[in-house]
GROMACS .gro file of C-alpha atoms in nm:
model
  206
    1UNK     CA    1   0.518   0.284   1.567
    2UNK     CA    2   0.388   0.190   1.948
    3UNK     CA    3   0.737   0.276   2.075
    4UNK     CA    4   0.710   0.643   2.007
    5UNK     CA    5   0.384   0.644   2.251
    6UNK     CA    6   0.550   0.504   2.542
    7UNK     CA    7   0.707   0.692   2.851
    8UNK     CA    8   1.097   0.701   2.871
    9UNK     CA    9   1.138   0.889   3.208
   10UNK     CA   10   0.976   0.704   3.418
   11UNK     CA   11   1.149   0.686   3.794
   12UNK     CA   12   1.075   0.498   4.126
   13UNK     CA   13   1.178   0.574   4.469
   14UNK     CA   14   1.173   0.325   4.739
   15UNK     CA   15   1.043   0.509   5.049
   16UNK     CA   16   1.296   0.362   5.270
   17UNK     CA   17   1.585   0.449   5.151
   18UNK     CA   18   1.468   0.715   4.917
   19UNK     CA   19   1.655   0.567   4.639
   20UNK     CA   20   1.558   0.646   4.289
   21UNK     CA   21   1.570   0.372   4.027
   22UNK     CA   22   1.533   0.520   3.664
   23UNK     CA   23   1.666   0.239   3.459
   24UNK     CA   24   1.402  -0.013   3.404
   25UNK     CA   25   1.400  -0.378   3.171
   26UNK     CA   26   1.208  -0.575   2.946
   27UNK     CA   27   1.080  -0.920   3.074
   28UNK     CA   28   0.827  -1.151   2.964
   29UNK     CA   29   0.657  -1.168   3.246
   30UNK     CA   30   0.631  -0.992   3.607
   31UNK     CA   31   0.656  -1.255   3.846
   32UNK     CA   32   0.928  -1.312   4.054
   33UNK     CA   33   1.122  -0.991   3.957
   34UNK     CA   34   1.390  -0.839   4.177
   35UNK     CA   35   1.500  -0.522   4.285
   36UNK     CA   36   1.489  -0.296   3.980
   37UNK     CA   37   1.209  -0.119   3.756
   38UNK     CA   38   1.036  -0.386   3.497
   39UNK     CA   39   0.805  -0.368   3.226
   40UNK     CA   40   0.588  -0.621   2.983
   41UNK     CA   41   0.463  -0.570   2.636
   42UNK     CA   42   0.182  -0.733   2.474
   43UNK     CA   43   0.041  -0.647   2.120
   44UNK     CA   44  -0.196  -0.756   1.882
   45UNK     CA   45  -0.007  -0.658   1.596
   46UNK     CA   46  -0.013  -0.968   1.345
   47UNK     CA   47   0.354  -1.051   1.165
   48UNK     CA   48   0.224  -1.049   0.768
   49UNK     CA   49   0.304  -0.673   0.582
   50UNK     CA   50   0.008  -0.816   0.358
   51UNK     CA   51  -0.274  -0.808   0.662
   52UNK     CA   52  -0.431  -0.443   0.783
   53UNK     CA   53  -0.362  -0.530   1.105
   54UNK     CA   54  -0.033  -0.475   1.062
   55UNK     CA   55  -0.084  -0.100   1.032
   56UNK     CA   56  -0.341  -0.079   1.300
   57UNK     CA   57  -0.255  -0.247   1.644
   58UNK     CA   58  -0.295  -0.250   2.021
   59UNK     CA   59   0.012  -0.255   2.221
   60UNK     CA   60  -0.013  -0.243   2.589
   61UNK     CA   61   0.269  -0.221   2.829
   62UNK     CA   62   0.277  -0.300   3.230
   63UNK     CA   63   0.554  -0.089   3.500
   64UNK     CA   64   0.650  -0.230   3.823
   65UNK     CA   65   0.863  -0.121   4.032
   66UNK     CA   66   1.004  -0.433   4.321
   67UNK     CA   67   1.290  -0.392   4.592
   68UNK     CA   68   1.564  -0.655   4.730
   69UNK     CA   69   1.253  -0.743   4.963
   70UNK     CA   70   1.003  -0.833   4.697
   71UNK     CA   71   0.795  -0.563   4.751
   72UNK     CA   72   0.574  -0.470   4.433
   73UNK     CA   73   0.469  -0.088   4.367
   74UNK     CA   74   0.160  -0.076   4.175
   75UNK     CA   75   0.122  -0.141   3.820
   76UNK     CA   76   0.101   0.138   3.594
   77UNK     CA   77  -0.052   0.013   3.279
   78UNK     CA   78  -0.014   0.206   2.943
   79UNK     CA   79  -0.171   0.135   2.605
   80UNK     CA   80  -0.158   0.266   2.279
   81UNK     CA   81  -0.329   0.280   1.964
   82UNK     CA   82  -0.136   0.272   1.625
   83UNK     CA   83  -0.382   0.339   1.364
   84UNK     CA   84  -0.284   0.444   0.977
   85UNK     CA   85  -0.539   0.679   0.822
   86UNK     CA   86  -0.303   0.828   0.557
   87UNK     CA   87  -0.359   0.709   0.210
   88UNK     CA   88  -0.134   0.579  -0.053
   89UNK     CA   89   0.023   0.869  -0.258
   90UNK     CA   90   0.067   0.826  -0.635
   91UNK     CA   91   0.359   1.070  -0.662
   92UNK     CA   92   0.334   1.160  -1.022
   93UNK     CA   93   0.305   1.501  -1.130
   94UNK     CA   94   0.059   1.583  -1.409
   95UNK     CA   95   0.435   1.669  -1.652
   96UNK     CA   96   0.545   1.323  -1.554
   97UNK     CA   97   0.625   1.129  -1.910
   98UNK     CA   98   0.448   0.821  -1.820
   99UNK     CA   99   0.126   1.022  -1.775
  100UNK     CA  100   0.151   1.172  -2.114
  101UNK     CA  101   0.288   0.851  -2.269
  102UNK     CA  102   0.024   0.715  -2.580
  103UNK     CA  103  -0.144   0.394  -2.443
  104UNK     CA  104  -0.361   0.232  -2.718
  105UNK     CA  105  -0.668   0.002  -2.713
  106UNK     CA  106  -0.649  -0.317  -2.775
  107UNK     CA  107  -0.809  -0.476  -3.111
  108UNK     CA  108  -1.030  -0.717  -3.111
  109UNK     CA  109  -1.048  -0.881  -3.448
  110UNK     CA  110  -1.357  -1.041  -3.391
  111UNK     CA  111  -1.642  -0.804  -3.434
  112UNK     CA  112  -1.432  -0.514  -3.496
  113UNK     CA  113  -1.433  -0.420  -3.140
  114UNK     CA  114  -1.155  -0.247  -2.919
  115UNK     CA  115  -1.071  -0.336  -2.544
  116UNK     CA  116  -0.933  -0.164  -2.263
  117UNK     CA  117  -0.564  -0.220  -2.214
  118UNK     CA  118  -0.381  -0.338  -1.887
  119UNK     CA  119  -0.230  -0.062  -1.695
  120UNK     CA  120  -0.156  -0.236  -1.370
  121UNK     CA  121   0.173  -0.363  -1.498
  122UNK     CA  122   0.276  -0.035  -1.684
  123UNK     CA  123   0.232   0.222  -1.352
  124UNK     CA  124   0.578   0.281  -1.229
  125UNK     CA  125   0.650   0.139  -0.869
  126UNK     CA  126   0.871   0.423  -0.794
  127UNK     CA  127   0.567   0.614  -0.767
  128UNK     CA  128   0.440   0.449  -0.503
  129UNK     CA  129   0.440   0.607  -0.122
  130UNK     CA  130   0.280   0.514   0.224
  131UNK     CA  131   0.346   0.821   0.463
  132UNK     CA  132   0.364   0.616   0.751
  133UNK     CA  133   0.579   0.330   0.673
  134UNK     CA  134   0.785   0.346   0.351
  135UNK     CA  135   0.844  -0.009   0.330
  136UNK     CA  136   0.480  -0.048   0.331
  137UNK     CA  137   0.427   0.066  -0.083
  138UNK     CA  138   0.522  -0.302  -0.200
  139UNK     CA  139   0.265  -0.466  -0.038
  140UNK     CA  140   0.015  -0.218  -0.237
  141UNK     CA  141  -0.248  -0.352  -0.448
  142UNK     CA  142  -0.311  -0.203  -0.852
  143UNK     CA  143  -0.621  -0.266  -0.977
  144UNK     CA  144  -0.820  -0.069  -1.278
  145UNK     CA  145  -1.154   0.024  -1.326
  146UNK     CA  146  -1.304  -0.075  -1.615
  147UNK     CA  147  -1.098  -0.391  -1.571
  148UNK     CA  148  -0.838  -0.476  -1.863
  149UNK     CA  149  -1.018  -0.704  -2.162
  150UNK     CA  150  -1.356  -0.537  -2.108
  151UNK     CA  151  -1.510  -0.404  -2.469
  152UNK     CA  152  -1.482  -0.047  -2.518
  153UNK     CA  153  -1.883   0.075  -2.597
  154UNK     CA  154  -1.869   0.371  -2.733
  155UNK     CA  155  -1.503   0.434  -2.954
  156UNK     CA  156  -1.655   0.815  -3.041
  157UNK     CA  157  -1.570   0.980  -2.710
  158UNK     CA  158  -1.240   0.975  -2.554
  159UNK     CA  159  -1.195   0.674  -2.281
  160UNK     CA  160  -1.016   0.658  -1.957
  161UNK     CA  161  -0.899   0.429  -1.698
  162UNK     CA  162  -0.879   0.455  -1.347
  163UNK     CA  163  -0.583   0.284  -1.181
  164UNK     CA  164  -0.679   0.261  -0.780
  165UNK     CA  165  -0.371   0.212  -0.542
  166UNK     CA  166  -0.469   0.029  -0.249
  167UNK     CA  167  -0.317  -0.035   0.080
  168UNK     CA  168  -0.392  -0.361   0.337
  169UNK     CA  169  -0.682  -0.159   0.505
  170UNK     CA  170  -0.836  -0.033   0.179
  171UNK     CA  171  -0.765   0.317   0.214
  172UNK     CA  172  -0.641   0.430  -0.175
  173UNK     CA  173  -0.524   0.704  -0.391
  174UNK     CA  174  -0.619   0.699  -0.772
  175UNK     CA  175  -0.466   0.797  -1.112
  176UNK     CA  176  -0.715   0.861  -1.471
  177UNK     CA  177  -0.527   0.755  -1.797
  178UNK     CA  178  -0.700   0.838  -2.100
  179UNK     CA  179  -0.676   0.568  -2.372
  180UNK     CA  180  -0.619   0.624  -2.729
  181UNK     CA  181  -0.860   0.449  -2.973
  182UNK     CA  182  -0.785   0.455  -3.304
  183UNK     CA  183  -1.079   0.477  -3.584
  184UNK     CA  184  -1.224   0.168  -3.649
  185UNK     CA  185  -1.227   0.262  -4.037
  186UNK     CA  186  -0.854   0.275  -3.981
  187UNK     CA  187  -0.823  -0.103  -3.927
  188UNK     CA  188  -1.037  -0.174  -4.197
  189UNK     CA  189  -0.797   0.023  -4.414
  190UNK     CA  190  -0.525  -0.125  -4.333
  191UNK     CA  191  -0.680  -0.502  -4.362
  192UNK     CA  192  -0.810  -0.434  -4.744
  193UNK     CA  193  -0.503  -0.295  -4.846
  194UNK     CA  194  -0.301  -0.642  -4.691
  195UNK     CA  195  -0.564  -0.810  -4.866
  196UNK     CA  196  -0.501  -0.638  -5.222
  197UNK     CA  197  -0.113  -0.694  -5.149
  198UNK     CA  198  -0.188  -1.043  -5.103
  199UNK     CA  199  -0.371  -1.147  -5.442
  200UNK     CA  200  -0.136  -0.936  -5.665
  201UNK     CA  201   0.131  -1.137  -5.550
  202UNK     CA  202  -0.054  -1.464  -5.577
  203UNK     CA  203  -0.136  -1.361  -5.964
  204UNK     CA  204   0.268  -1.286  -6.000
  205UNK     CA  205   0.390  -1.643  -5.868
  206UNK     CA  206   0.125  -1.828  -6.083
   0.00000   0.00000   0.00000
C-alpha cells in the first residue's frame, strides 16, 4: 500500500527558537493551519475491488510546517506509485486430487458428438492467491479456453482445457485439465442394449 512509501521521521525546526516539531497531522486541506507540522493526501485510487485501478494508484502527499505566527515553511511534496505486477497464483501442486480427479465430456445426443465440460465452477477457490493483497483472490475472474459447450473435433487424441485466472488488470496464471472422452462406440453400446431391454419387455406385458 501507499502508506509504506511515505516518510515517518520527518522534523521541523523553527529558526527562532530552534524548536523541533516531529509530530505532524492529517488535514484536509492546508490553509489556515497553526503552529504544528501538517500534511494532505490525495489519491486516485478508485473504491471498487472489481476495477484495476484499485491495484494501481497515485497517491500524493503535501508537508508544511507553520508557527504560532502563521509562518509557512515550504512544501515538501511526495508521491508514490502503487503498481501490482505479480500475477495470480494457482496454488495447486501437480499431486493435488482435484488435478488428477476424472472430468468427462459431455454427450451430445444429437449427432453423436461430445462437448467440453465446465470447469470454472469445479476449480477450488482455496487455490486462489494474489501476492500483494490477499483479499484481492475473490474478485478473480475463471474463464476456460475452449469455452464450456463447444463440440469436441477430434475424440481420437486426448483433449484439454485451459482454465485462465485473471485479476482486475488482466495479469493471469493458468491451469491445463485434460478431459476424458469416452469412445463414441461406447454410447452406442450402451443405447442398443436399452433398446433390446426395452422390446423384450414390451413382448412380456402383451
Amino acid at each position: 500500500v501507499a502508506e509504506d512509501f511515505f516518510p515517518t521521521d520527518l522534523k521541523a525546526k523553527d529558526e527562532c527558537s530552534s524548536e523541533i516539531i516531529s509530530e505532524y497531522h492529517k488535514v484536509s486541506s492546508l490553509d489556515g493551519v497553526v503552529d504544528g507540522l501538517f500534511y494532505t493526501v490525495s489519491s486516485n485510487r478508485s473504491d471498487n475491488p472489481d476495477d484495476c485501478e484499485y491495484y494501481n494508484y497515485t497517491e500524493t502527499r503535501k508537508y508544511v510546517a507553520v508557527d504560532r505566527c502563521r509562518n509557512y515553511s515550504d512544501v515538501l511534496k511526495f508521491e508514490a506509485q502503487v503498481q501490482d505486477t505479480f500475477n495470480p497464483v494457482i496454488n495447486m501442486p501437480d499431486t493435488a486430487s482435484w488435478r488428477k480427479k476424472f472430468v468427462p465430456a459431455v454427450y451430445a445426443h444429437e449427432g453423436c458428438t461430445f462437448l467440453y465440460p465446465d470447469l470454472t465452477s469445479l476449480l477450488p477457490k482455496d487455490s486462489l492467491k494474489d501476492i500483494c493483497d490477499p483479499g484481492a483472490a475473490k474478485f478473480f475472474k475463471i474463464y476456460q479456453t475452449p469455452a464450456a459447450g463447444t463440440v469436441i473435433q477430434n475424440t481420437k487424441i486426448p483433449q484439454f482445457v485451459t482454465l485462465h485466472v485473471a485479476d482486475p488488470c488482466g495479469l493471469e496464471d493458468t491451469l491445463i485439465k485434460e478431459i476424458y472422452v469416452q469412445d463414441t462406440k461406447d454410447i452406442i453400446d450402451v443405447e442398443m442394449k436399452d433398446t433390446t431391454i426395452c422390446a423384450e419387455l414390451k413382448l412380456t406385458l402383451n
